[in-house]
PDB file of C-alpha atoms in Angstrom:
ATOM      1  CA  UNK K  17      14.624  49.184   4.803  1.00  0.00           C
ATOM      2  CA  UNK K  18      12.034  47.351   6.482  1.00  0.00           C
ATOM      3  CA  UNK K  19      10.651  48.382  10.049  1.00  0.00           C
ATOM      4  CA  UNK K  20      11.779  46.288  13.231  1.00  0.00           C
ATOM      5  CA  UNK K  21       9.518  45.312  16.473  1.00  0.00           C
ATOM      6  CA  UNK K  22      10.083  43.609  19.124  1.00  0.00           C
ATOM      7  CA  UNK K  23       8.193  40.550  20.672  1.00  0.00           C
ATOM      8  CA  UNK K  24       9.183  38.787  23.790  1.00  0.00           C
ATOM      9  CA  UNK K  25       9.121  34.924  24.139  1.00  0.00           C
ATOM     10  CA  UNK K  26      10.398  31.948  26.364  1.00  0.00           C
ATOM     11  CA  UNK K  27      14.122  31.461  26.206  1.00  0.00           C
ATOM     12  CA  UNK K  28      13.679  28.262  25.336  1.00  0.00           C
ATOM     13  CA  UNK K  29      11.150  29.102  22.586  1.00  0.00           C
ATOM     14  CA  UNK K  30      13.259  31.507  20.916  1.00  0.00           C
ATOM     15  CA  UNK K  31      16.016  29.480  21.039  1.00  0.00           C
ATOM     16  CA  UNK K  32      14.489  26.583  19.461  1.00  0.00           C
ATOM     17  CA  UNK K  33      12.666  28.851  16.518  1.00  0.00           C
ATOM     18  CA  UNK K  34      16.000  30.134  16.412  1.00  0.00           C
ATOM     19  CA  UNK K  35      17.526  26.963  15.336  1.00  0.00           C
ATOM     20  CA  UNK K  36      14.663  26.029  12.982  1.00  0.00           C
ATOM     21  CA  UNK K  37      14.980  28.926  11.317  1.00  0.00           C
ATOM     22  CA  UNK K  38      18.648  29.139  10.882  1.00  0.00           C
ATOM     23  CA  UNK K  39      18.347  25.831   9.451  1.00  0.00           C
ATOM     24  CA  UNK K  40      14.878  26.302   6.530  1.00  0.00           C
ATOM     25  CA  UNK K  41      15.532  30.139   6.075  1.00  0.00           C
ATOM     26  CA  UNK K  42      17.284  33.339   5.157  1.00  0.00           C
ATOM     27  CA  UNK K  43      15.836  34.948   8.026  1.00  0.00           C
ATOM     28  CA  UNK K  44      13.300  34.586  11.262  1.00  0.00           C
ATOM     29  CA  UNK K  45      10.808  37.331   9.083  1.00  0.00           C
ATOM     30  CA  UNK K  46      10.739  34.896   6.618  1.00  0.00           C
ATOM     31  CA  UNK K  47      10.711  31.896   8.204  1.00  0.00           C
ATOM     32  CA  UNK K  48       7.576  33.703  10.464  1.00  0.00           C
ATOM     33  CA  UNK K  49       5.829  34.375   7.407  1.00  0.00           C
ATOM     34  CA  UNK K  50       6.211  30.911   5.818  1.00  0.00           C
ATOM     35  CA  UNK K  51       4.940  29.049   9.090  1.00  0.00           C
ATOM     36  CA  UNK K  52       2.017  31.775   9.243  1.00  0.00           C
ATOM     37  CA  UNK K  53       0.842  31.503   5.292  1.00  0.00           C
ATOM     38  CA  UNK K  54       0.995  27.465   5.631  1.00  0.00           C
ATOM     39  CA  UNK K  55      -1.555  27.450   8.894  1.00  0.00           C
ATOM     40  CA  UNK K  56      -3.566  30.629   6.510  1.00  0.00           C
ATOM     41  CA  UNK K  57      -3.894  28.713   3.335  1.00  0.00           C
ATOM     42  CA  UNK K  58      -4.108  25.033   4.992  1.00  0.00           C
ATOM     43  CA  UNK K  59      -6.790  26.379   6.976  1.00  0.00           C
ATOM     44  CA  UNK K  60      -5.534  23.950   9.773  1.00  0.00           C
ATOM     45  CA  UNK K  61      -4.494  24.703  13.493  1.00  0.00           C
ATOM     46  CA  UNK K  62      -1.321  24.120  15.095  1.00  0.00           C
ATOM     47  CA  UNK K  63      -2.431  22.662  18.290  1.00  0.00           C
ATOM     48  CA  UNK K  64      -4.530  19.722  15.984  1.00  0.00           C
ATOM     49  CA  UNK K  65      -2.975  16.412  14.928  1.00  0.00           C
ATOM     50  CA  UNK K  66      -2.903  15.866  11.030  1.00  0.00           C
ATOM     51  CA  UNK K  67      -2.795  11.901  11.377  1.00  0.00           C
ATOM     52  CA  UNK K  68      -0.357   9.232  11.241  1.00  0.00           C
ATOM     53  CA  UNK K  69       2.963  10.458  10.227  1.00  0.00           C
ATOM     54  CA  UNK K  70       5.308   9.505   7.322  1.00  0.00           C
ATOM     55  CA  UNK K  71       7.061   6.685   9.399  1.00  0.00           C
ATOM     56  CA  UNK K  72       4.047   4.553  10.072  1.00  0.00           C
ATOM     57  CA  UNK K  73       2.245   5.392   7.000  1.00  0.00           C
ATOM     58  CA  UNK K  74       5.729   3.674   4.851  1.00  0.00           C
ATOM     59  CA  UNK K  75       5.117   1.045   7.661  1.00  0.00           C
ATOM     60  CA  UNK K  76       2.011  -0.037   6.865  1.00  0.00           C
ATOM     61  CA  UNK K  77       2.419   0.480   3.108  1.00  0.00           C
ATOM     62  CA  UNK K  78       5.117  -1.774   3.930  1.00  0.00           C
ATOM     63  CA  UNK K  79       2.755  -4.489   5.361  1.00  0.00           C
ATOM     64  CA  UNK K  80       0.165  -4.088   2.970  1.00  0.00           C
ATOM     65  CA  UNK K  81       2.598  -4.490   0.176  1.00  0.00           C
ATOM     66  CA  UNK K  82       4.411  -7.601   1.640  1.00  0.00           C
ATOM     67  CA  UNK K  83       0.593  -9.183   2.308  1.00  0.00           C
ATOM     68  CA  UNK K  84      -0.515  -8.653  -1.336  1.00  0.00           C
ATOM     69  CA  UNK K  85       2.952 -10.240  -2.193  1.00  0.00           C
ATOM     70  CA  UNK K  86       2.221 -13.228  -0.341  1.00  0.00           C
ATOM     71  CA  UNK K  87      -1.198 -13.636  -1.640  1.00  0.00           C
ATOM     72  CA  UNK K  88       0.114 -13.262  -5.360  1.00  0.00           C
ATOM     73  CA  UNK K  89       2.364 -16.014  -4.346  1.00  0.00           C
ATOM     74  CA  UNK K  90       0.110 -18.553  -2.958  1.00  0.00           C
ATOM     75  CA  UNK K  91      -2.687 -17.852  -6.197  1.00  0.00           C
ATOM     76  CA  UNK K  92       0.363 -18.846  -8.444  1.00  0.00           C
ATOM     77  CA  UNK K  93       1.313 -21.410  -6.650  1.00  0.00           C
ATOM     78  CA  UNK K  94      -2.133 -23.593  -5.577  1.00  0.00           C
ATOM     79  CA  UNK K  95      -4.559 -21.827  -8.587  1.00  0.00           C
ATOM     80  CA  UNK K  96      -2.067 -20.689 -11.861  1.00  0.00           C
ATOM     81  CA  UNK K  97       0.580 -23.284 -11.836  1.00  0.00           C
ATOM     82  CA  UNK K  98      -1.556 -26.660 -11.655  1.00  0.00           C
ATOM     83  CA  UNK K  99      -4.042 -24.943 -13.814  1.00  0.00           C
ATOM     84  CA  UNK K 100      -1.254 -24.101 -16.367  1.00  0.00           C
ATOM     85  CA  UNK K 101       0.100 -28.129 -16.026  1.00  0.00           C
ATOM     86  CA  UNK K 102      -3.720 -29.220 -17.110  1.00  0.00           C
ATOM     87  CA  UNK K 103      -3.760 -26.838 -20.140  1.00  0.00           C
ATOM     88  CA  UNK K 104      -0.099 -28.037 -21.310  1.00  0.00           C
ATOM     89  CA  UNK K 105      -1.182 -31.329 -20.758  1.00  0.00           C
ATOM     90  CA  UNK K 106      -4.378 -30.930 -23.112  1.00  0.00           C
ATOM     91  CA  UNK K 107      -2.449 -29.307 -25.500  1.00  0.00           C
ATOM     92  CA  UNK K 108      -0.079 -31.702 -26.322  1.00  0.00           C
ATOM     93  CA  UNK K 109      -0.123 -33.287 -29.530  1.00  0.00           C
ATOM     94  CA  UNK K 110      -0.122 -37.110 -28.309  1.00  0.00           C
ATOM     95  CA  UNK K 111      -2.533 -39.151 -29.061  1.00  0.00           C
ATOM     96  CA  UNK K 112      -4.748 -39.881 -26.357  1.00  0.00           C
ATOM     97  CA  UNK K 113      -4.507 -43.458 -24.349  1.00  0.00           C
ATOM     98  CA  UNK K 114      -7.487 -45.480 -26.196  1.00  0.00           C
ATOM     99  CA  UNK K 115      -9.468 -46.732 -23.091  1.00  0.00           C
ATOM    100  CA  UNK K 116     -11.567 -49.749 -23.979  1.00  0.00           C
ATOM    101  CA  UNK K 117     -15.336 -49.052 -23.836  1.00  0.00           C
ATOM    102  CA  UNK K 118     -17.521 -50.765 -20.854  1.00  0.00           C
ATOM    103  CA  UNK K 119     -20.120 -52.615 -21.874  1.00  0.00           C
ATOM    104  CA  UNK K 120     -22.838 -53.949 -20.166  1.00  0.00           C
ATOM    105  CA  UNK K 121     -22.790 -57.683 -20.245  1.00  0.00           C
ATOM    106  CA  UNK K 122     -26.139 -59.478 -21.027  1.00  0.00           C
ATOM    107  CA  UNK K 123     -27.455 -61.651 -19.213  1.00  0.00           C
ATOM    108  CA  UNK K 124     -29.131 -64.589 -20.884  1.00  0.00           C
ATOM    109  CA  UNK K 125     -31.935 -65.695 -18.337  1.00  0.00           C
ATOM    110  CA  UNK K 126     -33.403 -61.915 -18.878  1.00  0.00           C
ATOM    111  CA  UNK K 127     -35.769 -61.091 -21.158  1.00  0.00           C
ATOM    112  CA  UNK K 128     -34.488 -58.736 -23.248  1.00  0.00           C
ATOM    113  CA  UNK K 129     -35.730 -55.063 -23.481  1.00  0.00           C
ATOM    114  CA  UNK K 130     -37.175 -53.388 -26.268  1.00  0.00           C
ATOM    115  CA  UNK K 131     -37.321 -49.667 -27.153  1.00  0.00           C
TER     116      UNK K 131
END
């Protein structure tokens, strides 16, 4: 059996690590030694921020997401959809409208022109 000691905190302290651990572990030991190897191997501190947390970082994934939604939108809307309408429209197999041709009209006090 493993060796005991003693270490004195806060109430309050103990109380809360208490709780924590009660809740993620077995034991305190091994809820000590998880909390210890995770600051070890992360080579981070506990008293420094690690960023934005999960909340706002699904928040603004959130708003990026909707904003590339709405662009998506509008380039279907103004840039695929008419584009799509002009390539049906060539594509059909009428015949096109016969437009007569403009010619120039001569006129007969000019001289004509020669090449």
């Amino acid at each position: 059996m493993d060796t005991f000691i003693t270490i004195r905190f806060k109430r309050k302290t103990a109380k809360r690590f208490q709780e924590f651990s009660k809740k993620q572990f077995k034991t305190h030991s091994n809820a000590m030694e998880c909390m210890l190897d995770f600051f070890l191997y992360n080579e981070i501190s506990p008293k420094e921020r690690l960023g934005p947390t999960g909340r706002k970082l699904e928040k603004l994934f959130k708003r990026r997401t909707n904003a590339i939604i709405a662009i998506m939108k509008n380039v279907e809307k103004n840039k695929a959809n008419p584009t799509l309408a002009i390539l049906q429209a060539l594509m059909e197999e009428s015949e096109p409208k016969k437009k007569p041709l403009i010619l120039e009209k001569s006129d007969p006090t000019l001289p004509e022109k020669k090449l």
